[in-house]
Coordinates of C-alpha atoms in Angstrom, one line a residue:
M1 CA -9.7 -6.4 23.6
K2 CA -10.7 -6.9 19.6
K3 CA -13.7 -8.2 20.0
F4 CA -15.3 -5.0 18.0
L5 CA -12.8 -4.4 15.2
P6 CA -12.2 -6.5 12.2
S7 CA -8.8 -9.0 12.8
I8 CA -6.9 -7.2 9.0
D9 CA -3.9 -6.5 10.7
S10 CA -1.8 -9.3 7.7
K11 CA -3.7 -6.7 5.1
L12 CA -3.1 -3.3 6.4
R13 CA -0.1 -2.0 4.3
G14 CA 0.1 1.6 5.1
D15 CA 1.6 3.8 8.3
H16 CA -2.1 5.6 9.1
Q17 CA -3.7 2.3 8.7
Q18 CA -1.4 0.5 11.1
M19 CA -1.7 3.9 13.6
T20 CA -5.5 4.2 13.1
L21 CA -5.9 0.3 14.2
A22 CA -3.6 0.7 17.1
A23 CA -5.8 3.6 18.4
C24 CA -8.9 1.9 17.9
R25 CA -8.0 -0.5 19.5
A26 CA -6.8 1.6 22.4
L27 CA -10.4 2.8 23.5
P28 CA -12.5 1.4 25.8
E29 CA -14.7 -1.8 24.8
K30 CA -18.1 0.9 24.5
H31 CA -16.5 2.9 22.2
R32 CA -15.3 0.0 19.7
K33 CA -18.7 -1.3 20.0
I34 CA -20.1 2.4 18.7
I35 CA -17.8 2.3 15.8
R36 CA -17.9 -1.4 14.6
R37 CA -19.5 -1.8 11.6
H38 CA -17.8 1.5 10.1
A39 CA -13.8 -0.2 11.6
G40 CA -13.0 -0.8 8.4
L41 CA -14.1 2.4 5.9
L42 CA -12.4 4.1 9.3
I43 CA -9.3 2.3 9.2
R44 CA -8.8 1.4 5.7
Y45 CA -10.3 4.3 4.0
F46 CA -11.0 7.5 6.0
C47 CA -7.8 8.0 7.5
E48 CA -6.4 7.9 4.2
L49 CA -8.9 10.8 2.5
P50 CA -6.3 13.4 2.7
D51 CA -3.9 11.3 0.6
C52 CA -6.9 10.5 -1.9
N53 CA -6.6 13.9 -2.4
W54 CA -3.7 15.0 -4.6
S55 CA -3.5 16.1 -8.3
L56 CA -4.5 13.7 -10.9
T57 CA -1.9 12.4 -12.2
G58 CA 0.4 11.5 -8.9
T59 CA 1.7 11.7 -5.8
P60 CA 5.0 13.3 -5.4
G61 CA 7.4 11.7 -2.4
G62 CA 7.2 8.1 -1.6
W63 CA 10.9 7.0 -0.5
E64 CA 10.8 3.1 -1.4
M65 CA 6.7 3.0 -1.6
S66 CA 5.7 3.4 -5.2
C67 CA 3.6 6.7 -6.1
R68 CA 1.2 5.1 -9.0
Q69 CA -1.7 6.8 -8.9
T70 CA -4.4 5.7 -11.3
F71 CA -7.2 7.7 -13.0
D72 CA -9.9 6.5 -10.7
T73 CA -12.0 10.5 -10.2
R74 CA -14.3 8.5 -7.9
R75 CA -12.3 8.9 -4.7
F76 CA -11.4 11.9 -5.6
L77 CA -15.0 12.9 -5.1
E78 CA -15.3 11.4 -2.3
A79 CA -12.6 12.8 -0.8
S80 CA -13.4 16.2 -1.9
K81 CA -16.8 15.6 -0.4
Y82 CA -15.1 16.1 3.0
L83 CA -11.8 17.8 2.0
D84 CA -13.7 20.7 0.4
C85 CA -10.8 20.4 -2.5
N86 CA -11.1 18.8 -5.2
P87 CA -7.8 18.8 -7.8
V88 CA -9.7 17.7 -10.6
T89 CA -12.1 20.7 -10.4
G90 CA -9.6 23.0 -9.2
R91 CA -12.9 23.7 -6.8
G92 CA -11.5 24.7 -3.2
Q93 CA -7.9 25.0 -1.2
R94 CA -6.4 22.6 -0.3
R95 CA -4.4 22.1 2.9
G96 CA -0.7 20.7 2.9
H97 CA 0.2 17.9 5.6
D98 CA 2.6 20.0 7.3
T99 CA 2.6 22.0 10.5
E100 CA 1.8 25.0 8.9
G101 CA -0.7 23.4 6.6
S102 CA -2.3 21.2 9.4
L103 CA -3.2 23.7 11.3
R104 CA -5.2 25.4 8.9
A105 CA -6.9 21.7 8.6
V106 CA -7.1 20.2 11.9
P107 CA -9.4 22.2 13.9
I108 CA -11.8 22.6 10.9
L109 CA -12.2 18.9 10.3
L110 CA -12.5 18.4 14.7
K111 CA -15.1 20.7 14.4
K112 CA -17.1 19.2 11.1
S113 CA -16.5 15.9 13.2
L114 CA -17.8 17.0 16.5
E115 CA -21.1 18.4 14.7
A116 CA -21.5 14.9 13.1
M117 CA -21.6 13.4 16.0
R118 CA -23.7 15.4 17.8
E119 CA -26.4 14.8 15.1
G120 CA -25.5 11.3 15.0
R121 CA -24.2 10.9 11.4
L122 CA -21.5 8.6 12.8
Q123 CA -20.1 7.9 9.2
D124 CA -19.7 11.2 8.4
A125 CA -18.4 12.0 11.6
L126 CA -15.5 9.7 11.6
A127 CA -14.9 10.6 7.9
Y128 CA -13.8 14.0 9.5
A129 CA -12.4 12.6 12.5
G130 CA -9.7 10.1 10.0
S131 CA -8.6 12.9 8.1
G132 CA -7.9 15.1 11.0
C133 CA -5.9 12.1 12.7
H134 CA -4.2 12.1 8.9
H135 CA -2.9 15.5 9.0
L136 CA -2.0 14.9 12.8
Q137 CA 0.0 11.4 12.0
D138 CA 1.9 13.4 9.5
A139 CA 2.5 16.9 11.0
A140 CA 2.7 15.7 14.9
T141 CA 5.0 13.2 14.2
F142 CA 8.7 14.9 12.5
P143 CA 7.5 18.3 11.9
E144 CA 8.4 20.0 8.3
Q145 CA 9.6 16.7 7.2
Q146 CA 6.2 15.0 6.2
S147 CA 7.8 12.9 3.6
L148 CA 10.1 10.9 6.2
H149 CA 6.7 9.4 7.1
R150 CA 6.6 7.5 4.2
R151 CA 8.5 4.3 4.5
E152 CA 8.8 1.1 2.9
M153 CA 5.1 -0.5 2.3
G154 CA 6.7 -3.6 2.9
K155 CA 8.5 -3.1 6.2
V156 CA 5.0 -1.7 8.1
A157 CA 5.3 -3.0 11.5
A158 CA 2.3 -3.5 13.7
I159 CA 1.3 -1.1 16.2
D160 CA 0.4 -2.0 19.8
L161 CA -0.2 0.4 22.4
G162 CA -0.9 -1.8 24.9
N163 CA -2.2 -0.3 28.4
Y164 CA -2.3 3.4 26.9
R165 CA -5.6 4.9 28.5
P166 CA -7.1 7.5 26.1
K167 CA -7.7 11.1 26.9
K168 CA -10.6 13.2 26.9
L169 CA -8.8 16.9 24.9
F170 CA -11.5 19.2 24.6
A171 CA -15.2 19.2 25.9
S172 CA -16.4 22.0 23.3
G173 CA -15.8 23.3 19.6
K174 CA -14.5 25.9 21.2
E175 CA -11.6 24.5 22.9
I176 CA -10.5 22.6 19.4
P177 CA -8.2 25.6 17.8
A178 CA -6.3 25.5 20.9
V179 CA -5.9 22.3 21.0
S180 CA -4.9 21.2 17.5
R181 CA -2.3 23.9 18.3
E182 CA -0.9 22.3 21.5
L183 CA -1.2 18.8 19.7
L184 CA 0.7 20.2 16.2
K185 CA 3.2 22.7 17.9
K186 CA 4.1 21.6 21.5
R187 CA 3.0 18.0 22.5
I188 CA 4.6 15.6 19.9
P189 CA 7.1 17.4 19.0
E190 CA 9.4 17.4 22.3
K191 CA 8.7 13.7 22.6
L192 CA 10.4 13.1 19.7
K193 CA 12.6 16.4 19.8
T194 CA 15.6 13.7 20.3
L195 CA 15.6 11.7 17.3
I196 CA 15.1 14.1 14.8
P197 CA 19.1 14.8 14.4
A198 CA 18.8 10.6 14.6
L199 CA 16.2 10.2 11.6
R200 CA 18.0 12.7 9.5
Q201 CA 21.1 11.0 9.9
A202 CA 20.0 7.4 9.5
V203 CA 18.5 9.2 5.9
F204 CA 21.9 10.6 5.3
E205 CA 23.8 7.1 5.4
G206 CA 20.8 5.4 3.4
D207 CA 20.2 3.6 7.0
K208 CA 17.0 2.0 5.8
T209 CA 16.4 -0.1 9.1
G210 CA 17.3 2.3 11.2
R211 CA 15.3 5.2 9.8
I212 CA 12.4 2.5 10.3
A213 CA 12.9 2.2 13.5
L214 CA 13.2 5.4 14.6
Q215 CA 9.6 5.9 13.0
N216 CA 8.3 3.2 14.5
Q217 CA 8.4 4.7 17.3
S218 CA 7.2 8.1 15.6
D219 CA 4.5 6.4 14.9
L220 CA 3.5 5.3 18.2
C221 CA 3.3 9.7 19.1
G222 CA 0.6 9.7 16.0
A223 CA -1.3 6.6 17.2
E224 CA -1.9 8.0 21.0
V225 CA -3.0 11.1 19.5
T226 CA -5.9 9.8 17.0
A227 CA -6.7 7.7 20.2
D228 CA -7.4 10.5 21.8
I229 CA -9.3 12.5 19.4
L230 CA -11.0 8.9 18.7
Y231 CA -11.7 9.0 22.3
T232 CA -12.8 12.6 22.9
L233 CA -15.5 13.0 19.6
L234 CA -16.9 9.3 20.6
E235 CA -18.2 11.2 24.0
F236 CA -20.0 13.7 22.7
Y237 CA -21.6 10.6 20.5
R238 CA -22.2 8.9 23.4
E239 CA -23.3 11.5 25.1
T240 CA -25.9 12.3 23.0
R241 CA -26.5 9.1 20.9
E242 CA -26.1 6.6 24.2
G243 CA -27.0 2.7 22.5
A244 CA -27.2 3.6 19.0
V245 CA -25.0 1.5 16.6
S246 CA -24.9 3.0 13.0
S247 CA -26.4 5.6 11.0
V248 CA -26.2 4.1 7.8
H249 CA -29.9 3.5 6.7
E250 CA -31.0 -0.2 8.1
N251 CA -33.4 -0.4 5.1
F252 CA -32.1 -1.0 1.9
E253 CA -34.1 0.9 -0.3
T254 CA -33.1 4.2 1.5
L255 CA -29.4 3.2 1.6
D256 CA -27.7 6.4 -0.9
E257 CA -25.4 6.8 -2.9
E258 CA -23.6 9.2 -0.7
K259 CA -23.7 7.6 2.5
L260 CA -21.9 4.7 1.8
P261 CA -18.6 5.2 -0.4
P262 CA -18.8 3.8 -3.5
G263 CA -16.2 0.7 -3.5
W264 CA -15.7 0.5 -0.3
F265 CA -12.5 -1.2 -0.2
T266 CA -11.6 -4.7 -2.0
D267 CA -9.1 -7.4 -1.5
R268 CA -7.9 -8.8 -5.2
D269 CA -4.6 -10.9 -6.1
D270 CA -2.5 -8.2 -7.3
S271 CA -3.2 -6.1 -4.8
A272 CA 0.5 -5.7 -4.1
V273 CA 1.1 -3.5 -6.9
Y274 CA -1.4 -0.6 -5.5
E275 CA 1.5 -0.2 -3.0
G276 CA 1.1 3.4 -2.6
Y277 CA -2.3 3.7 -4.1
S278 CA -2.9 5.6 -1.5
C279 CA -3.1 2.4 0.8
I280 CA -6.9 1.3 -0.5
E281 CA -5.7 -2.1 -2.0
G282 CA -7.4 -2.8 -5.3
C283 CA -10.4 -0.2 -4.6
Y284 CA -12.7 -0.2 -7.5
P285 CA -11.1 -2.8 -9.6
R286 CA -11.2 -2.4 -12.9
G287 CA -13.7 -4.9 -15.0
L288 CA -16.3 -3.4 -13.1
D289 CA -18.3 -0.3 -13.5
L290 CA -20.9 1.5 -10.9
R291 CA -23.6 3.1 -12.5
P292 CA -26.3 3.6 -9.3
D293 CA -29.6 5.8 -11.1
K294 CA -32.2 7.6 -8.9
G295 CA -34.0 4.6 -8.2
Y296 CA -30.8 3.5 -5.8
Q297 CA -30.5 0.5 -8.5
L298 CA -26.9 -0.6 -9.3
R299 CA -25.4 -0.6 -12.8
L300 CA -22.5 -2.6 -13.5
S301 CA -20.6 -4.5 -15.9
S302 CA -18.0 -6.9 -16.5
T303 CA -16.3 -7.2 -20.2
G304 CA -13.6 -9.7 -20.3
K305 CA -12.0 -8.2 -22.2
S306 CA -8.8 -7.3 -19.7
E307 CA -6.5 -9.4 -18.9
L308 CA -6.8 -8.7 -15.0
R309 CA -8.1 -11.5 -12.5
F310 CA -9.4 -10.0 -9.9
R311 CA -10.8 -12.0 -6.7
Q312 CA -13.1 -10.1 -5.2
A313 CA -15.2 -6.8 -5.9
I314 CA -17.3 -5.2 -2.8
T315 CA -19.9 -2.9 -5.0
R316 CA -22.3 -2.0 -3.3
A317 CA -23.6 -3.1 1.0
F318 CA -26.1 -3.1 3.1
M319 CA -27.1 -4.0 6.8
P320 CA -30.0 -7.3 6.6
E321 CA -32.8 -6.6 9.0
A322 CA -32.5 -9.8 11.5
G323 CA -34.3 -12.9 11.0
K324 CA -36.0 -11.5 7.7
T325 CA -36.3 -13.5 4.0
Y326 CA -34.8 -11.6 1.9
S327 CA -35.4 -11.5 -2.3
L328 CA -33.1 -10.8 -5.0
R329 CA -34.1 -10.1 -8.7
A330 CA -32.0 -8.8 -11.8
N331 CA -32.1 -7.5 -15.0
I332 CA -29.1 -8.7 -16.8
Y333 CA -27.8 -7.9 -20.4
I334 CA -26.1 -11.3 -22.3
K335 CA -23.3 -9.7 -24.8
D336 CA -21.1 -12.7 -24.5
T337 CA -21.9 -16.2 -22.9
S338 CA -18.2 -16.9 -23.6
G339 CA -17.5 -16.5 -20.0
E340 CA -18.0 -18.4 -16.9
N341 CA -19.9 -15.1 -15.3
G342 CA -22.8 -14.6 -12.9
L343 CA -24.1 -12.6 -8.9
R344 CA -22.3 -13.5 -6.1
L345 CA -23.5 -12.5 -2.7
R346 CA -21.5 -12.1 -0.2
F347 CA -22.5 -12.4 3.8
Y348 CA -19.9 -10.8 6.1
D349 CA -20.3 -10.7 10.0
A350 CA -19.6 -7.3 12.1
M351 CA -15.9 -7.8 11.7
L352 CA -15.9 -7.8 8.5
E353 CA -14.8 -11.5 8.2
E354 CA -16.5 -13.3 5.2
I355 CA -19.3 -16.4 6.2
R356 CA -20.1 -17.4 3.1
T357 CA -21.2 -16.5 -0.4
L358 CA -23.8 -17.5 -2.6
E359 CA -23.4 -17.7 -6.7
L360 CA -26.1 -17.3 -9.2
P361 CA -24.3 -18.2 -12.5
V362 CA -25.6 -16.8 -15.5
E363 CA -23.0 -18.1 -18.2
N364 CA -24.6 -20.1 -21.1
V365 CA -28.3 -18.9 -20.3
G366 CA -29.3 -17.4 -23.5
P367 CA -27.7 -16.5 -27.4
H368 CA -25.7 -13.2 -27.8
G369 CA -28.1 -10.3 -27.0
K370 CA -30.4 -11.7 -24.5
W371 CA -32.0 -10.0 -21.7
V372 CA -32.0 -12.8 -18.4
C373 CA -33.9 -12.1 -14.7
P374 CA -32.7 -14.4 -12.7
E375 CA -34.4 -14.8 -9.1
H376 CA -33.9 -15.9 -6.1
T377 CA -34.9 -16.0 -1.9
F378 CA -32.7 -16.6 1.4
R379 CA -31.8 -15.8 5.0
P380 CA -28.9 -14.3 5.8
G381 CA -28.6 -16.0 8.6
K382 CA -28.6 -14.6 13.0
Q383 CA -24.4 -13.9 12.3
V384 CA -24.5 -11.7 8.8
D385 CA -24.0 -8.0 9.5
F386 CA -23.5 -7.3 5.9
I387 CA -24.3 -8.0 2.5
T388 CA -22.8 -7.5 -0.4
L389 CA -23.4 -8.0 -4.0
E390 CA -20.7 -8.5 -7.3
L391 CA -20.5 -9.6 -10.6
Y392 CA -17.9 -12.3 -11.3
S393 CA -16.0 -14.0 -14.2
R394 CA -14.0 -17.1 -13.3
N395 CA -12.5 -17.5 -16.2
N396 CA -12.1 -13.7 -17.3
R397 CA -14.3 -14.1 -20.3
G398 CA -17.7 -13.1 -21.5
I399 CA -19.8 -9.9 -21.1
I400 CA -22.8 -9.1 -19.1
L401 CA -24.8 -6.0 -18.2
L402 CA -26.4 -5.8 -14.7
D403 CA -28.8 -3.3 -15.7
S404 CA -30.8 -3.3 -12.2
Y405 CA -31.5 -5.2 -9.6
H406 CA -33.5 -5.3 -6.3
L407 CA -32.5 -7.1 -2.4
C408 CA -35.4 -6.5 -0.2
P409 CA -37.1 -8.0 2.5
G410 CA -39.8 -9.7 1.9
K411 CA -41.8 -9.7 -2.3
L412 CA -40.5 -8.1 -4.7
P413 CA -42.2 -5.4 -6.7
E414 CA -42.5 -5.4 -10.5
I415 CA -39.2 -4.4 -12.4
E416 CA -38.9 -3.2 -16.0
K417 CA -38.5 -6.4 -18.0
K418 CA -36.3 -5.5 -20.9
P419 CA -35.4 -1.6 -19.9
P420 CA -33.2 0.0 -23.1
L421 CA -29.3 0.0 -23.4
R422 CA -28.3 3.5 -22.9
L423 CA -26.1 5.5 -21.0
S424 CA -26.6 6.2 -17.5
L425 CA -25.8 8.9 -14.8
A426 CA -25.9 9.3 -11.3
P427 CA -28.5 12.4 -10.2
G428 CA -27.2 15.0 -7.4
K429 CA -24.1 16.6 -6.0
G430 CA -20.9 14.3 -6.6
C431 CA -22.3 12.5 -9.9
Y432 CA -20.4 10.9 -12.2
I433 CA -21.1 9.2 -15.8
R434 CA -20.3 5.3 -15.7
D435 CA -21.0 3.0 -18.9
L436 CA -18.7 0.8 -20.8
S437 CA -21.3 -0.6 -23.2
E438 CA -19.7 1.4 -25.8
F439 CA -16.4 1.3 -24.7
S440 CA -15.8 -2.0 -23.8
A441 CA -12.0 -2.2 -25.8
Q442 CA -10.6 -0.3 -22.9
N443 CA -12.6 -2.0 -20.2
E444 CA -12.1 1.4 -18.2
P445 CA -15.0 4.0 -16.3
V446 CA -16.0 7.0 -18.0
T447 CA -15.9 9.7 -15.7
G448 CA -18.1 13.2 -16.8
I449 CA -16.6 15.0 -13.8
R450 CA -16.5 19.4 -14.7
D451 CA -18.7 20.6 -12.0
N452 CA -19.5 17.4 -10.5
T453 CA -22.5 17.8 -12.3
P454 CA -22.8 16.9 -15.8
S455 CA -26.1 17.6 -16.1
Q456 CA -27.2 15.4 -19.7
L457 CA -23.6 15.1 -20.4
F458 CA -25.1 11.6 -22.6
R459 CA -28.7 11.6 -24.1
K460 CA -29.1 8.1 -25.7
N461 CA -26.0 7.2 -27.3
I462 CA -24.6 10.3 -28.2
L463 CA -22.2 12.0 -25.9
I464 CA -23.8 15.9 -25.6
L465 CA -20.7 18.6 -24.4
D466 CA -21.9 21.5 -23.1
G467 CA -19.4 23.8 -23.2
K468 CA -18.6 22.6 -19.1
S469 CA -18.4 19.2 -19.3
F470 CA -15.3 16.8 -20.0
V471 CA -15.2 12.6 -20.2
E472 CA -12.2 10.6 -19.1
I473 CA -11.5 7.0 -20.1
P474 CA -8.5 6.3 -17.9
F475 CA -5.7 3.3 -17.6
H476 CA -4.4 1.1 -15.7
P477 CA -1.1 0.3 -15.5
L478 CA -2.2 -3.2 -15.1
H479 CA -4.6 -3.0 -17.9
A480 CA -3.6 -1.6 -21.8
P481 CA -5.9 -2.9 -23.8
L482 CA -3.9 -0.7 -26.3
Q483 CA -0.8 -2.8 -26.7
A484 CA 3.0 -0.9 -28.4
A485 CA 2.1 -4.3 -30.8
K486 CA -0.9 -2.4 -32.1
T487 CA -2.6 -0.2 -34.5
L488 CA -4.5 2.2 -31.9
V489 CA -7.9 3.2 -33.6
L490 CA -10.4 6.1 -32.8
T491 CA -13.9 6.8 -34.6
C492 CA -16.6 9.1 -34.1
F493 CA -18.7 11.9 -35.8
L494 CA -18.3 15.7 -34.3
R495 CA -21.2 17.9 -34.8
L496 CA -19.5 21.6 -33.3
E497 CA -21.9 24.0 -31.9
D498 CA -18.8 26.4 -32.0
N499 CA -15.0 25.8 -32.8
A500 CA -13.6 28.8 -30.0
G501 CA -11.2 25.1 -29.0
G502 CA -10.9 22.3 -26.9
T503 CA -9.9 18.4 -26.8
L504 CA -10.9 15.6 -28.5
A505 CA -9.0 12.8 -27.1
I506 CA -5.6 12.8 -25.7
Q507 CA -3.1 9.8 -24.9
A508 CA -0.4 11.1 -22.5
E509 CA 2.1 10.8 -19.5
S510 CA 0.8 14.4 -18.0
L511 CA 2.7 15.5 -14.7
H512 CA 1.9 19.4 -13.7
G513 CA 1.0 20.4 -16.9
M514 CA 3.4 18.8 -19.3
F515 CA 2.2 16.8 -22.1
K516 CA 3.6 13.5 -23.6
G517 CA 2.1 11.5 -26.7
W518 CA -0.8 12.7 -29.3
K519 CA -3.6 14.3 -28.9
L520 CA -6.2 15.8 -30.9
S521 CA -7.5 19.3 -30.3
I522 CA -9.3 22.3 -31.5
G523 CA -8.8 25.6 -31.9
N524 CA -8.6 28.9 -34.2
G525 CA -10.8 27.1 -36.5
R526 CA -8.3 24.0 -37.4
L527 CA -8.1 20.8 -36.2
I528 CA -4.9 19.0 -35.0
A529 CA -3.2 16.4 -34.1
T530 CA -0.2 16.7 -32.3
V531 CA 2.4 14.7 -30.4
G532 CA 4.7 15.7 -27.6
N533 CA 7.7 15.4 -26.2
G534 CA 7.1 15.9 -22.4
T535 CA 7.8 19.5 -22.1
T536 CA 5.0 21.9 -20.3
S537 CA 1.6 22.1 -22.0
G538 CA 2.1 25.2 -24.9
Y539 CA 5.8 25.1 -25.5
E540 CA 6.3 20.8 -26.2
F541 CA 8.3 20.2 -29.1
T542 CA 6.3 18.6 -31.1
S543 CA 7.7 16.2 -33.4
G544 CA 4.8 15.9 -35.9
K545 CA 1.6 17.7 -36.1
I546 CA -1.7 17.7 -38.9
E547 CA -4.0 20.7 -39.2
L548 CA -6.9 20.6 -41.1
P549 CA -9.6 23.3 -41.0
C550 CA -12.7 22.5 -38.7
R551 CA -15.8 22.0 -40.1
K552 CA -19.8 22.3 -38.0
K553 CA -19.7 18.1 -38.8
M554 CA -17.0 16.2 -39.6
K555 CA -16.5 11.8 -39.6
I556 CA -13.2 11.9 -38.0
E557 CA -10.6 8.4 -38.0
F558 CA -7.4 8.6 -36.1
R559 CA -4.7 5.7 -36.5
L560 CA -1.5 5.3 -34.5
S561 CA 0.6 2.6 -35.4
P562 CA 3.6 1.0 -33.7
E563 CA 5.7 2.6 -36.0
N564 CA 4.0 6.1 -34.4
Q565 CA 2.9 6.9 -38.2
I566 CA -0.1 9.2 -37.7
R567 CA -3.1 8.6 -40.0
F568 CA -5.5 11.4 -39.7
V569 CA -8.5 11.1 -41.8
V570 CA -11.8 13.6 -41.9
D571 CA -14.9 12.8 -44.7
G572 CA -12.7 10.4 -46.0
K573 CA -9.9 12.0 -47.2
P574 CA -6.4 10.8 -45.3
E575 CA -3.9 12.5 -44.5
V576 CA -0.4 10.7 -43.5
H577 CA 2.3 11.9 -41.4
T578 CA 5.1 9.4 -40.0
V579 CA 6.5 11.2 -36.6
Q580 CA 8.9 10.8 -34.1
A581 CA 8.8 7.7 -32.0
F582 CA 8.0 7.6 -28.5
P583 CA 7.5 5.4 -25.4
R584 CA 4.0 4.1 -25.8
S585 CA 3.7 3.5 -22.3
Y586 CA 0.0 3.4 -20.0
S587 CA 0.7 3.4 -16.8
N588 CA -0.3 7.1 -16.3
S589 CA -2.3 7.4 -19.1
G590 CA -6.2 8.6 -20.1
F591 CA -8.4 9.6 -23.1
Y592 CA -10.6 12.6 -22.9
I593 CA -12.8 14.1 -24.5
G594 CA -14.1 17.6 -24.3
S595 CA -11.0 18.8 -23.0
D596 CA -7.5 18.2 -21.7
R597 CA -7.8 16.5 -18.1
G598 CA -10.7 19.4 -17.6
V599 CA -8.1 22.2 -16.9
C600 CA -9.1 24.8 -20.1
D601 CA -11.3 24.9 -23.6
F602 CA -14.4 22.5 -23.4
L603 CA -15.9 21.2 -26.7
N604 CA -19.6 22.7 -27.3
G605 CA -20.9 19.9 -29.3
R606 CA -22.3 16.3 -29.9
I607 CA -19.7 12.9 -30.3
E608 CA -21.2 10.2 -31.9
N609 CA -20.5 6.7 -32.4
F610 CA -17.1 7.1 -30.4
M611 CA -15.2 4.3 -30.4
I612 CA -11.8 3.7 -29.3
S613 CA -10.3 0.1 -30.4
D614 CA -6.9 -1.7 -31.8
Q615 CA -6.3 -3.8 -34.3

């Protein structure tokens, strides 16, 4: 019964994941075979996409589960690709998960899934289907009480539909709106109508056990609906593409970044901390950086300065051709040889179960600042369906940059022996900037996200601000290198094309427009350092503010001491101001260059030698 599905029950922490897994297992074997290479993505990732698309600063609701939200914009870009809404850039319209919002969202998502099924684009079809099923699982269980759907994450029970046989719900796209209304307004609410009073009473009385038991019954209904939807859509795929297994390119050289979600999913030793993180446990771990370029090569880095310990980081996966010999060659720049670092290949079967690993250590291969080019030839094996490439660090030390690599069947092509270290931009729609070579102090990805097309935002080692883009350097609750006991130092050389407005940097806890922390901003010909206490932007109580005349060229040094004393130096002329202390929390914080979260006033100019450190 489970032949073509991954055995990941114990690792699933979310209701949506459990319902989708149960639905997949209820499918006939021939349908499970079709989705076998995408089952892990569907169960762990695609059914969670609508929850990835909340606002940048957090997820509302949540009950007992933690609602921390990391500043990883890659997830928003990926979710926005399928949901037509990006809360960061403000493009598109986000549809709620209640009945009314789902009445608008579900028909659109199911129609797009049907179209992709008919065209043989299985991964896209499952992404749209998973998103549509997410809305149905939310809104078709307890209508207008979607927040009750989120129960304590540790109590998520495995769902078993037993001998349930999915039904075909529609025969053409024209029937989808009517079927959606039926599912959302008639079928499921009637089934659960008698449970709603008991659920309300359990919530009112704080009866956690009773509420979870009732919710489990609701989730069974959500799993049945999901099984029906998947069965119906896969019927269209099976009818048009009989015998096809996967729409992902088999040839690694043509594997497009947009075809494969960056990072896939990962398992980590500290994944329990991610409860509430849209159930994508440890996705895009800190210390690793994805930088694809137009040659479909991968750029990533591991700085080793984080206290975060990671076990596994799937950064790129491809499907090998059976019986062929593969060759790997990489360009690696050794910045610090103190760590036990290297490249690791992981080999998986069709169930996403790891078969074996192959490690290529690069520690102690040369002095600081040396290029190395390891090569290796191997045969994947008969049972291998996926191969992933990753960086690893056993002692969480050392700094290496994987500038480029080739992994392909047969002989290797020639690659540049000593490519220049430069900031890199991912091409095409949904692109984002990734580079840690100049930002290793905070060990976080750098993100250009405005309009999703920050063309020429970086040129050599100079940050180009075009008046339309900004850069985000996020923090994460597990990693706060700028500790409260140290002085935070920000230095840069700023050249402005105009001084109309914009934010140079910000460290703040910001939610729904409220600002708490410090920031440097430019406006009305003034360079301003401000401290806010958590009130609405524009009306914040400022316990300290420094203003200086703004010039076209300025060498800036900003120091924030543990006592919250601000030392602001412009062109060697210091201004000192002591401000009222506020909690230096980094659990929901980030640096922004060019604008405050990209909502208004973008800088236009150049920033050179931008560095953040602590002393």
